[in-house]
Amino acid sequence: MTKGTHAKKTVFSGIQPTGVVHIGNYLGALRNWADMLDDYDCIFCVVDLHAMTTPYDPAAMPESVRETLMVNMAAGLDPERCTLFVQSHVRAHAELTWILGTCASYGELLRMTQFKDKTSRYPENVNCGLFTYPILMAADILLYKAEVVPVGEDQTQHLEFAREVCRSFNGRFGETFPEPQPKFGPVTRVMGLENKAKMSKSLGNHIPLLAEPEEIWSLLRTAATDPARVRRTDPGTPEICNIHTIHLGFSSEEDILWCEEGCRSAGIGCVDCKKRLAGNMSASLAPVRERYKQYAAEPDYVHDVMLHGAKQCEQRAERTMHEVRKKTGCTTKSNRYLSPKGIQLFRSENSKQTREN
Ligand code: AMP
Ligand code: TRP
């Protein structure tokens, strides 16, 4: 639904519909995406094909996708100012994945830390999709010739891989795709409440973005802090404390300074620090919760957003695929025989009969 965007750079990013959207997603990604809407031609995607790489319930998928889309909209991705769509609704993602796979390095894929991590977490589910996941991600980005990709720190390696695939395709078939650049916000990595792994939907160590104030407090209350602060009188180091990181995302400079000084001097306890954070988080996320309720009450509108996004992206993707098919030689001799809607078999200019049909 973006208008007059020709001079603007294209932004692409995605989020998996794998569970509850949390404050790590918000601080590391969604909030930064929302800040880019006016300055870029923004496309954001719910990546259901990526979510298929880990165990899931197919019957629950459509609702998870809708839910993720609504939370994204509530987090500030105004559908009037960006394009929102669902990955599987645009078939070209899968087609370009195959083509890019022929330009991707097997050795590089073996080095992906997320692959190693997921295969050790789900040893009974080491599927090929998990292995080629970064190629699909490269296809997502290159399909729209996106130049800027805002993500959290955990996606750095995948993005570097996408850049390599891009260079490899361009080198082999001619300059086609711009090399996408990552863009990070002020908070790039939020740890989980136990402070052992990154906050993640699948680890159950998260604060949901839509949590009500009571839930925020009950989760923060028991969250890990700097282990040096055993007693209230023990001073701490804010920079190594996850609660401090979350403060950076939700609190004013004044409050951040108060928490830093109080922690270093043991002037405040962790509970004081957390209480201040809980108040700030609850207040700053109140509009998100409010917008979510409004969207949830308008299922037809959400459905329209999804359909409109798919239509827009399908057209854009088809333009790229036309070029890609031509450059890779995966086309007929003349592209005249391929309509933007797909192949019309047996139809040629020389065939009067078929033209009349
Ligand atoms: P995912 O939920 O894995 O699809 O991630 C969606 C976006 O949120 C990506 O840009 C991630 O880098 C970002 N993200 C996910 N978890 C975190 C986290 N704990 N801290 C910061 N960013 C995150
Ligand atoms: N792999 C990303 C994640 O798990 C999601 C994603 C899929 C993505 N395609 C993308 C992010 C393209 C940026 C660009 O967070």
mmCIF file of C-alpha atoms and ligand atoms in Angstrom:
data_model
loop_
_atom_site.group_PDB
_atom_site.id
_atom_site.type_symbol
_atom_site.label_atom_id
_atom_site.label_comp_id
_atom_site.label_asym_id
_atom_site.label_seq_id
_atom_site.Cartn_x
_atom_site.Cartn_y
_atom_site.Cartn_z
ATOM 1 C CA MET A 1 0.000 0.000 0.000
ATOM 2 C CA THR A 2 3.085 2.184 -0.157
ATOM 3 C CA LYS A 3 2.691 5.106 -2.541
ATOM 4 C CA GLY A 4 5.279 7.215 -4.388
ATOM 5 C CA THR A 5 8.182 5.120 -3.204
ATOM 6 C CA HIS A 6 10.321 5.020 -6.351
ATOM 7 C CA ALA A 7 13.229 6.969 -4.910
ATOM 8 C CA LYS A 8 13.120 5.141 -1.601
ATOM 9 C CA LYS A 9 15.304 2.153 -0.858
ATOM 10 C CA THR A 10 13.483 -1.140 -0.415
ATOM 11 C CA VAL A 11 13.487 -2.722 3.029
ATOM 12 C CA PHE A 12 12.618 -6.366 3.619
ATOM 13 C CA SER A 13 12.374 -8.305 6.846
ATOM 14 C CA GLY A 14 10.520 -11.299 8.190
ATOM 15 C CA ILE A 15 9.270 -12.926 11.363
ATOM 16 C CA GLN A 16 8.337 -16.555 11.958
ATOM 17 C CA PRO A 17 4.809 -17.458 13.103
ATOM 18 C CA THR A 18 6.207 -19.922 15.628
ATOM 19 C CA GLY A 19 4.673 -18.726 18.858
ATOM 20 C CA VAL A 20 4.146 -15.669 20.956
ATOM 21 C CA VAL A 21 5.802 -12.472 19.716
ATOM 22 C CA HIS A 22 7.983 -11.230 22.592
ATOM 23 C CA ILE A 23 9.825 -8.130 23.683
ATOM 24 C CA GLY A 24 13.068 -9.440 22.110
ATOM 25 C CA ASN A 25 11.324 -9.401 18.717
ATOM 26 C CA TYR A 26 10.000 -5.956 19.501
ATOM 27 C CA LEU A 27 13.256 -4.334 20.597
ATOM 28 C CA GLY A 28 15.486 -6.229 18.166
ATOM 29 C CA ALA A 29 13.214 -5.924 15.152
ATOM 30 C CA LEU A 30 9.585 -4.743 15.112
ATOM 31 C CA ARG A 31 10.092 -1.353 16.706
ATOM 32 C CA ASN A 32 12.956 -0.553 14.346
ATOM 33 C CA TRP A 33 10.846 -1.664 11.402
ATOM 34 C CA ALA A 34 8.045 0.660 12.463
ATOM 35 C CA ASP A 35 10.532 3.560 12.611
ATOM 36 C CA MET A 36 11.469 3.014 8.949
ATOM 37 C CA LEU A 37 8.014 3.251 7.386
ATOM 38 C CA ASP A 38 8.259 6.836 6.175
ATOM 39 C CA ASP A 39 11.789 6.740 4.811
ATOM 40 C CA TYR A 40 11.808 3.415 2.985
ATOM 41 C CA ASP A 41 9.673 1.282 0.720
ATOM 42 C CA CYS A 42 8.991 -1.353 3.390
ATOM 43 C CA ILE A 43 7.959 -4.970 2.912
ATOM 44 C CA PHE A 44 7.436 -7.188 5.962
ATOM 45 C CA CYS A 45 6.650 -10.860 5.804
ATOM 46 C CA VAL A 46 5.306 -13.595 8.063
ATOM 47 C CA VAL A 47 7.627 -16.436 7.071
ATOM 48 C CA ASP A 48 5.493 -19.562 7.385
ATOM 49 C CA LEU A 49 7.719 -21.605 5.030
ATOM 50 C CA HIS A 50 10.645 -21.016 7.389
ATOM 51 C CA ALA A 51 8.482 -22.083 10.333
ATOM 52 C CA MET A 52 7.907 -25.476 8.665
ATOM 53 C CA THR A 53 11.529 -26.414 9.397
ATOM 54 C CA THR A 54 10.771 -27.082 13.077
ATOM 55 C CA PRO A 55 7.953 -29.319 14.389
ATOM 56 C CA TYR A 56 4.531 -27.622 14.180
ATOM 57 C CA ASP A 57 0.814 -28.338 13.967
ATOM 58 C CA PRO A 58 -0.452 -27.715 10.402
ATOM 59 C CA ALA A 59 -4.016 -27.195 11.661
ATOM 60 C CA ALA A 60 -2.858 -24.362 13.905
ATOM 61 C CA MET A 61 -0.655 -22.664 11.293
ATOM 62 C CA PRO A 62 -3.243 -20.345 9.650
ATOM 63 C CA GLU A 63 -4.216 -18.916 13.045
ATOM 64 C CA SER A 64 -0.562 -18.495 14.102
ATOM 65 C CA VAL A 65 0.106 -16.616 10.872
ATOM 66 C CA ARG A 66 -2.894 -14.298 11.390
ATOM 67 C CA GLU A 67 -1.967 -13.744 15.003
ATOM 68 C CA THR A 68 1.642 -12.857 14.119
ATOM 69 C CA LEU A 69 0.430 -10.467 11.432
ATOM 70 C CA MET A 70 -1.926 -8.746 13.874
ATOM 71 C CA VAL A 71 0.779 -8.371 16.519
ATOM 72 C CA ASN A 72 3.091 -6.880 13.893
ATOM 73 C CA MET A 73 0.415 -4.389 12.925
ATOM 74 C CA ALA A 74 -0.206 -3.592 16.577
ATOM 75 C CA ALA A 75 3.534 -3.058 17.106
ATOM 76 C CA GLY A 76 3.355 -0.197 14.611
ATOM 77 C CA LEU A 77 3.536 -1.736 11.132
ATOM 78 C CA ASP A 78 0.732 0.398 9.780
ATOM 79 C CA PRO A 79 -0.624 -1.404 6.675
ATOM 80 C CA GLU A 80 -1.315 1.953 5.037
ATOM 81 C CA ARG A 81 2.411 2.750 5.083
ATOM 82 C CA CYS A 82 4.040 -0.597 4.285
ATOM 83 C CA THR A 83 3.379 -3.902 2.570
ATOM 84 C CA LEU A 84 2.569 -6.853 4.820
ATOM 85 C CA PHE A 85 2.200 -10.358 3.468
ATOM 86 C CA VAL A 86 2.585 -14.072 4.113
ATOM 87 C CA GLN A 87 5.548 -15.848 2.520
ATOM 88 C CA SER A 88 3.701 -18.932 1.228
ATOM 89 C CA HIS A 89 1.163 -16.725 -0.575
ATOM 90 C CA VAL A 90 3.848 -15.742 -3.097
ATOM 91 C CA ARG A 91 5.033 -18.919 -4.807
ATOM 92 C CA ALA A 92 8.128 -17.309 -6.318
ATOM 93 C CA HIS A 93 9.916 -17.530 -2.936
ATOM 94 C CA ALA A 94 10.186 -21.286 -3.386
ATOM 95 C CA GLU A 95 11.237 -21.006 -7.045
ATOM 96 C CA LEU A 96 13.991 -18.489 -6.380
ATOM 97 C CA THR A 97 15.192 -20.590 -3.448
ATOM 98 C CA TRP A 98 15.954 -23.433 -5.831
ATOM 99 C CA ILE A 99 17.752 -21.195 -8.304
ATOM 100 C CA LEU A 100 19.824 -19.493 -5.595
ATOM 101 C CA GLY A 101 20.612 -22.912 -4.137
ATOM 102 C CA THR A 102 22.707 -23.541 -7.228
ATOM 103 C CA CYS A 103 24.782 -20.452 -6.347
ATOM 104 C CA ALA A 104 25.075 -21.182 -2.623
ATOM 105 C CA SER A 105 28.063 -22.785 -0.956
ATOM 106 C CA TYR A 106 27.462 -26.071 0.864
ATOM 107 C CA GLY A 107 30.488 -25.414 3.065
ATOM 108 C CA GLU A 108 29.110 -22.050 4.153
ATOM 109 C CA LEU A 109 25.757 -23.628 5.021
ATOM 110 C CA LEU A 110 27.535 -26.150 7.231
ATOM 111 C CA ARG A 111 28.937 -23.261 9.248
ATOM 112 C CA MET A 112 25.560 -21.721 10.167
ATOM 113 C CA THR A 113 25.353 -21.606 13.950
ATOM 114 C CA GLN A 114 21.539 -21.585 13.924
ATOM 115 C CA PHE A 115 21.563 -24.863 11.982
ATOM 116 C CA LYS A 116 23.960 -26.426 14.479
ATOM 117 C CA ASP A 117 21.876 -25.102 17.364
ATOM 118 C CA LYS A 118 18.541 -26.316 15.981
ATOM 119 C CA THR A 119 19.869 -29.741 15.015
ATOM 120 C CA SER A 120 21.204 -30.254 18.520
ATOM 121 C CA ARG A 121 17.873 -29.108 19.984
ATOM 122 C CA TYR A 122 15.774 -31.292 17.672
ATOM 123 C CA PRO A 123 18.031 -34.278 16.872
ATOM 124 C CA GLU A 124 15.028 -36.258 15.640
ATOM 125 C CA ASN A 125 14.181 -33.543 13.111
ATOM 126 C CA VAL A 126 17.290 -32.803 11.097
ATOM 127 C CA ASN A 127 15.478 -32.028 7.850
ATOM 128 C CA CYS A 128 16.955 -30.519 4.683
ATOM 129 C CA GLY A 129 14.763 -27.422 5.039
ATOM 130 C CA LEU A 130 16.560 -26.606 8.246
ATOM 131 C CA PHE A 131 19.821 -26.835 6.332
ATOM 132 C CA THR A 132 18.716 -24.715 3.366
ATOM 133 C CA TYR A 133 16.805 -22.235 5.558
ATOM 134 C CA PRO A 134 19.323 -19.435 4.812
ATOM 135 C CA ILE A 135 18.805 -19.877 1.041
ATOM 136 C CA LEU A 136 15.074 -19.288 1.469
ATOM 137 C CA MET A 137 15.906 -16.208 3.506
ATOM 138 C CA ALA A 138 18.211 -14.964 0.725
ATOM 139 C CA ALA A 139 15.401 -15.547 -1.780
ATOM 140 C CA ASP A 140 12.968 -13.538 0.383
ATOM 141 C CA ILE A 141 15.304 -10.566 0.273
ATOM 142 C CA LEU A 142 16.540 -10.759 -3.311
ATOM 143 C CA LEU A 143 13.097 -11.366 -4.784
ATOM 144 C CA TYR A 144 12.215 -7.755 -3.956
ATOM 145 C CA LYS A 145 15.747 -6.447 -4.634
ATOM 146 C CA ALA A 146 15.781 -5.211 -1.056
ATOM 147 C CA GLU A 147 18.805 -3.121 -0.114
ATOM 148 C CA VAL A 148 18.259 -2.829 3.618
ATOM 149 C CA VAL A 149 17.397 -5.661 6.005
ATOM 150 C CA PRO A 150 16.641 -4.683 9.600
ATOM 151 C CA VAL A 151 17.174 -7.650 11.939
ATOM 152 C CA GLY A 152 18.358 -8.604 15.394
ATOM 153 C CA GLU A 153 21.925 -9.741 15.981
ATOM 154 C CA ASP A 154 21.050 -13.451 15.689
ATOM 155 C CA GLN A 155 20.421 -13.018 11.952
ATOM 156 C CA THR A 156 23.839 -11.510 11.135
ATOM 157 C CA GLN A 157 25.317 -14.741 9.849
ATOM 158 C CA HIS A 158 22.269 -15.531 7.704
ATOM 159 C CA LEU A 159 22.440 -12.086 6.191
ATOM 160 C CA GLU A 160 26.129 -12.381 5.410
ATOM 161 C CA PHE A 161 25.269 -15.652 3.685
ATOM 162 C CA ALA A 162 22.541 -13.883 1.647
ATOM 163 C CA ARG A 163 25.106 -11.302 0.568
ATOM 164 C CA GLU A 164 27.431 -14.056 -0.611
ATOM 165 C CA VAL A 165 24.661 -15.770 -2.554
ATOM 166 C CA CYS A 166 23.825 -12.409 -4.112
ATOM 167 C CA ARG A 167 27.426 -11.857 -5.234
ATOM 168 C CA SER A 168 27.639 -15.391 -6.529
ATOM 169 C CA PHE A 169 24.442 -15.056 -8.620
ATOM 170 C CA ASN A 170 25.492 -11.671 -9.996
ATOM 171 C CA GLY A 171 28.946 -13.015 -10.841
ATOM 172 C CA ARG A 172 27.562 -16.019 -12.665
ATOM 173 C CA PHE A 173 24.535 -14.560 -14.444
ATOM 174 C CA GLY A 174 25.198 -10.817 -14.586
ATOM 175 C CA GLU A 175 24.404 -7.925 -12.274
ATOM 176 C CA THR A 176 20.835 -8.543 -11.094
ATOM 177 C CA PHE A 177 20.474 -7.989 -7.353
ATOM 178 C CA PRO A 178 21.738 -5.187 -5.112
ATOM 179 C CA GLU A 179 23.758 -6.478 -2.162
ATOM 180 C CA PRO A 180 21.510 -6.242 0.909
ATOM 181 C CA GLN A 181 22.883 -4.442 3.954
ATOM 182 C CA PRO A 182 21.910 -5.358 7.521
ATOM 183 C CA LYS A 183 20.540 -2.655 9.772
ATOM 184 C CA PHE A 184 20.548 -2.961 13.535
ATOM 185 C CA GLY A 185 18.662 -0.909 16.084
ATOM 186 C CA PRO A 186 19.968 0.283 19.455
ATOM 187 C CA VAL A 187 19.098 -3.041 21.147
ATOM 188 C CA THR A 188 20.293 -5.996 19.063
ATOM 189 C CA ARG A 189 20.023 -8.915 21.480
ATOM 190 C CA VAL A 190 17.691 -9.433 24.421
ATOM 191 C CA MET A 191 18.524 -12.409 26.601
ATOM 192 C CA GLY A 192 15.887 -14.709 28.083
ATOM 193 C CA LEU A 193 14.574 -14.257 31.605
ATOM 194 C CA GLU A 194 17.035 -16.857 32.910
ATOM 195 C CA ASN A 195 19.861 -14.894 31.168
ATOM 196 C CA LYS A 196 21.366 -18.064 29.666
ATOM 197 C CA ALA A 197 20.104 -18.007 26.063
ATOM 198 C CA LYS A 198 18.593 -15.303 23.847
ATOM 199 C CA MET A 199 14.941 -14.574 24.491
ATOM 200 C CA SER A 200 13.086 -16.920 22.193
ATOM 201 C CA LYS A 201 9.531 -18.016 21.454
ATOM 202 C CA SER A 202 10.459 -21.669 21.682
ATOM 203 C CA LEU A 203 12.450 -21.605 24.923
ATOM 204 C CA GLY A 204 9.704 -20.263 27.174
ATOM 205 C CA ASN A 205 12.065 -17.601 28.554
ATOM 206 C CA HIS A 206 10.197 -14.618 27.169
ATOM 207 C CA ILE A 207 7.912 -11.736 28.072
ATOM 208 C CA PRO A 208 5.044 -11.634 25.544
ATOM 209 C CA LEU A 209 4.715 -8.317 23.772
ATOM 210 C CA LEU A 210 1.010 -8.273 24.634
ATOM 211 C CA ALA A 211 1.494 -9.144 28.331
ATOM 212 C CA GLU A 212 -0.720 -7.159 30.713
ATOM 213 C CA PRO A 213 1.039 -5.183 33.492
ATOM 214 C CA GLU A 214 0.502 -7.961 36.104
ATOM 215 C CA GLU A 215 2.072 -10.575 33.839
ATOM 216 C CA ILE A 216 4.999 -8.272 33.021
ATOM 217 C CA TRP A 217 5.674 -7.841 36.722
ATOM 218 C CA SER A 218 5.337 -11.492 37.620
ATOM 219 C CA LEU A 219 7.813 -12.433 34.862
ATOM 220 C CA LEU A 220 10.285 -9.652 35.651
ATOM 221 C CA ARG A 221 10.142 -10.267 39.402
ATOM 222 C CA THR A 222 11.932 -13.614 39.132
ATOM 223 C CA ALA A 223 14.156 -12.756 36.145
ATOM 224 C CA ALA A 224 17.923 -13.257 36.480
ATOM 225 C CA THR A 225 20.116 -10.198 37.106
ATOM 226 C CA ASP A 226 23.862 -9.663 37.528
ATOM 227 C CA PRO A 227 24.911 -12.743 39.583
ATOM 228 C CA ALA A 228 27.323 -10.545 41.588
ATOM 229 C CA ARG A 229 24.336 -8.935 43.319
ATOM 230 C CA VAL A 230 23.612 -11.692 45.819
ATOM 231 C CA ARG A 231 22.700 -9.294 48.646
ATOM 232 C CA ARG A 232 21.184 -5.853 48.226
ATOM 233 C CA THR A 233 24.430 -4.345 49.459
ATOM 234 C CA ASP A 234 26.534 -6.026 46.731
ATOM 235 C CA PRO A 235 27.317 -3.601 43.888
ATOM 236 C CA GLY A 236 26.712 -4.768 40.301
ATOM 237 C CA THR A 237 27.686 -4.107 36.687
ATOM 238 C CA PRO A 238 24.668 -2.867 34.700
ATOM 239 C CA GLU A 239 26.291 -3.627 31.308
ATOM 240 C CA ILE A 240 26.187 -7.379 31.961
ATOM 241 C CA CYS A 241 22.612 -7.378 33.289
ATOM 242 C CA ASN A 242 19.740 -8.278 30.958
ATOM 243 C CA ILE A 243 17.345 -6.115 32.968
ATOM 244 C CA HIS A 244 19.580 -3.175 32.096
ATOM 245 C CA THR A 245 19.374 -4.087 28.382
ATOM 246 C CA ILE A 246 15.577 -4.089 28.610
ATOM 247 C CA HIS A 247 15.694 -0.732 30.432
ATOM 248 C CA LEU A 248 17.588 0.639 27.418
ATOM 249 C CA GLY A 249 14.610 -0.320 25.275
ATOM 250 C CA PHE A 250 11.824 1.054 27.447
ATOM 251 C CA SER A 251 13.105 3.656 29.903
ATOM 252 C CA SER A 252 13.984 7.336 29.738
ATOM 253 C CA GLU A 253 17.612 8.452 29.916
ATOM 254 C CA GLU A 254 16.953 9.696 33.412
ATOM 255 C CA ASP A 255 15.668 6.303 34.573
ATOM 256 C CA ILE A 256 18.526 4.482 32.877
ATOM 257 C CA LEU A 257 21.050 6.678 34.667
ATOM 258 C CA TRP A 258 19.222 6.118 37.957
ATOM 259 C CA CYS A 259 19.391 2.359 37.471
ATOM 260 C CA GLU A 260 23.069 2.404 36.393
ATOM 261 C CA GLU A 261 24.239 4.526 39.301
ATOM 262 C CA GLY A 262 22.076 2.724 41.820
ATOM 263 C CA CYS A 263 23.337 -0.682 40.638
ATOM 264 C CA ARG A 264 27.040 0.263 40.662
ATOM 265 C CA SER A 265 26.817 1.818 44.139
ATOM 266 C CA ALA A 266 24.310 -0.718 45.519
ATOM 267 C CA GLY A 267 22.129 2.301 46.229
ATOM 268 C CA ILE A 268 19.116 0.440 44.829
ATOM 269 C CA GLY A 269 18.250 -3.258 44.862
ATOM 270 C CA CYS A 270 17.358 -5.371 41.825
ATOM 271 C CA VAL A 271 13.689 -5.298 42.869
ATOM 272 C CA ASP A 272 13.666 -1.470 42.765
ATOM 273 C CA CYS A 273 15.264 -1.550 39.341
ATOM 274 C CA LYS A 274 12.777 -4.137 38.071
ATOM 275 C CA LYS A 275 9.777 -2.263 39.477
ATOM 276 C CA ARG A 276 10.788 0.879 37.611
ATOM 277 C CA LEU A 277 11.246 -1.177 34.433
ATOM 278 C CA ALA A 278 7.884 -2.932 34.817
ATOM 279 C CA GLY A 279 6.129 0.442 35.064
ATOM 280 C CA ASN A 280 7.918 1.821 32.008
ATOM 281 C CA MET A 281 7.294 -1.306 29.943
ATOM 282 C CA SER A 282 3.617 -1.481 30.840
ATOM 283 C CA ALA A 283 3.135 2.165 29.896
ATOM 284 C CA SER A 284 5.089 2.072 26.668
ATOM 285 C CA LEU A 285 3.383 -1.130 25.484
ATOM 286 C CA ALA A 286 -0.157 0.016 26.381
ATOM 287 C CA PRO A 287 -0.785 1.429 22.846
ATOM 288 C CA VAL A 288 0.402 -1.875 21.318
ATOM 289 C CA ARG A 289 -2.088 -3.833 23.441
ATOM 290 C CA GLU A 290 -4.812 -1.345 22.545
ATOM 291 C CA ARG A 291 -4.161 -1.510 18.789
ATOM 292 C CA TYR A 292 -4.067 -5.306 18.982
ATOM 293 C CA LYS A 293 -7.561 -5.372 20.499
ATOM 294 C CA GLN A 294 -8.806 -3.119 17.703
ATOM 295 C CA TYR A 295 -7.323 -5.305 14.955
ATOM 296 C CA ALA A 296 -8.578 -8.473 16.641
ATOM 297 C CA ALA A 297 -12.091 -7.021 16.436
ATOM 298 C CA GLU A 298 -11.700 -6.479 12.670
ATOM 299 C CA PRO A 299 -10.910 -9.881 11.141
ATOM 300 C CA ASP A 300 -12.096 -8.830 7.666
ATOM 301 C CA TYR A 301 -9.702 -5.908 7.621
ATOM 302 C CA VAL A 302 -6.785 -8.126 8.653
ATOM 303 C CA HIS A 303 -7.743 -10.564 5.920
ATOM 304 C CA ASP A 304 -7.814 -7.746 3.347
ATOM 305 C CA VAL A 305 -4.373 -6.564 4.425
ATOM 306 C CA MET A 306 -3.039 -10.080 3.891
ATOM 307 C CA LEU A 307 -4.631 -10.425 0.435
ATOM 308 C CA HIS A 308 -3.584 -6.983 -0.709
ATOM 309 C CA GLY A 309 0.005 -7.630 0.422
ATOM 310 C CA ALA A 310 0.102 -10.961 -1.423
ATOM 311 C CA LYS A 311 -1.144 -9.343 -4.625
ATOM 312 C CA GLN A 312 1.381 -6.516 -4.467
ATOM 313 C CA CYS A 313 4.270 -8.832 -3.682
ATOM 314 C CA GLU A 314 3.281 -11.356 -6.311
ATOM 315 C CA GLN A 315 3.488 -8.678 -8.998
ATOM 316 C CA ARG A 316 6.822 -7.392 -7.768
ATOM 317 C CA ALA A 317 8.208 -10.899 -7.410
ATOM 318 C CA GLU A 318 7.075 -11.845 -10.891
ATOM 319 C CA ARG A 319 8.989 -8.909 -12.389
ATOM 320 C CA THR A 320 12.187 -10.164 -10.734
ATOM 321 C CA MET A 321 11.527 -13.775 -11.715
ATOM 322 C CA HIS A 322 11.014 -12.759 -15.340
ATOM 323 C CA GLU A 323 14.513 -11.272 -15.303
ATOM 324 C CA VAL A 324 15.975 -14.216 -13.372
ATOM 325 C CA ARG A 325 14.485 -16.799 -15.723
ATOM 326 C CA LYS A 326 15.845 -14.941 -18.702
ATOM 327 C CA LYS A 327 19.334 -14.602 -17.243
ATOM 328 C CA THR A 328 19.526 -18.205 -16.089
ATOM 329 C CA GLY A 329 18.232 -19.547 -19.385
ATOM 330 C CA CYS A 330 15.175 -21.036 -17.697
ATOM 331 C CA THR A 331 12.784 -19.612 -20.235
ATOM 332 C CA THR A 332 11.617 -20.072 -23.793
ATOM 333 C CA LYS A 333 13.628 -18.392 -26.527
ATOM 334 C CA SER A 334 11.331 -15.433 -26.452
ATOM 335 C CA ASN A 335 9.802 -14.172 -23.240
ATOM 336 C CA ARG A 336 6.792 -13.114 -25.315
ATOM 337 C CA TYR A 337 5.363 -16.549 -24.691
ATOM 338 C CA LEU A 338 5.420 -16.137 -20.938
ATOM 339 C CA SER A 339 2.709 -13.966 -19.547
ATOM 340 C CA PRO A 340 3.144 -12.314 -16.153
ATOM 341 C CA LYS A 341 0.482 -14.690 -14.881
ATOM 342 C CA GLY A 342 2.577 -17.711 -15.809
ATOM 343 C CA ILE A 343 3.198 -19.968 -18.740
ATOM 344 C CA GLN A 344 0.550 -20.241 -21.413
ATOM 345 C CA LEU A 345 1.419 -23.516 -22.997
ATOM 346 C CA PHE A 346 1.172 -24.063 -26.752
ATOM 347 C CA ARG A 347 0.545 -20.417 -27.405
ATOM 348 C CA SER A 348 2.714 -18.796 -30.012
ATOM 349 C CA GLU A 349 2.453 -15.882 -32.409
ATOM 350 C CA ASN A 350 2.810 -18.237 -35.338
ATOM 351 C CA SER A 351 -0.101 -20.344 -34.289
ATOM 352 C CA LYS A 352 -3.167 -18.694 -35.674
ATOM 353 C CA GLN A 353 -5.356 -21.450 -34.379
ATOM 354 C CA THR A 354 -4.319 -21.123 -30.758
ATOM 355 C CA ARG A 355 -4.556 -17.336 -30.958
ATOM 356 C CA GLU A 356 -8.147 -17.623 -31.974
ATOM 357 C CA ASN A 357 -8.952 -20.093 -29.200
HETATM 358 P P1 AMP B 1 12.067 -14.743 14.777
HETATM 359 O O1 AMP B 1 11.130 -14.710 15.903
HETATM 360 O O2 AMP B 1 13.199 -15.696 14.956
HETATM 361 O O3 AMP B 1 11.397 -14.903 13.460
HETATM 362 O O4 AMP B 1 12.761 -13.301 14.730
HETATM 363 C C1 AMP B 1 12.157 -12.138 14.184
HETATM 364 C C2 AMP B 1 13.082 -10.952 14.361
HETATM 365 O O5 AMP B 1 13.277 -10.695 15.770
HETATM 366 C C3 AMP B 1 14.484 -11.162 13.780
HETATM 367 O O6 AMP B 1 14.934 -9.954 13.182
HETATM 368 C C4 AMP B 1 15.335 -11.493 14.984
HETATM 369 O O7 AMP B 1 16.695 -11.128 14.826
HETATM 370 C C5 AMP B 1 14.664 -10.670 16.071
HETATM 371 N N1 AMP B 1 14.839 -11.293 17.399
HETATM 372 C C6 AMP B 1 14.369 -12.501 17.792
HETATM 373 N N2 AMP B 1 14.724 -12.779 19.067
HETATM 374 C C7 AMP B 1 15.450 -11.707 19.485
HETATM 375 C C8 AMP B 1 16.094 -11.383 20.710
HETATM 376 N N3 AMP B 1 16.063 -12.197 21.759
HETATM 377 N N4 AMP B 1 16.754 -10.202 20.809
HETATM 378 C C9 AMP B 1 16.780 -9.342 19.738
HETATM 379 N N5 AMP B 1 16.183 -9.599 18.554
HETATM 380 C C10 AMP B 1 15.523 -10.752 18.413
HETATM 381 N N1 TRP B 2 15.214 -16.022 9.606
HETATM 382 C C1 TRP B 2 14.605 -14.865 10.209
HETATM 383 C C2 TRP B 2 14.399 -15.128 11.717
HETATM 384 O O1 TRP B 2 14.276 -16.242 12.134
HETATM 385 C C3 TRP B 2 13.294 -14.516 9.587
HETATM 386 C C4 TRP B 2 13.426 -14.165 8.137
HETATM 387 C C5 TRP B 2 13.015 -14.934 7.084
HETATM 388 C C6 TRP B 2 14.007 -12.989 7.596
HETATM 389 N N2 TRP B 2 13.290 -14.296 5.909
HETATM 390 C C7 TRP B 2 13.898 -13.124 6.175
HETATM 391 C C8 TRP B 2 14.597 -11.859 8.159
HETATM 392 C C9 TRP B 2 14.414 -12.147 5.329
HETATM 393 C C10 TRP B 2 15.102 -10.901 7.297
HETATM 394 C C11 TRP B 2 15.004 -11.040 5.889
HETATM 395 O O2 TRP B 2 14.329 -14.205 12.446
#
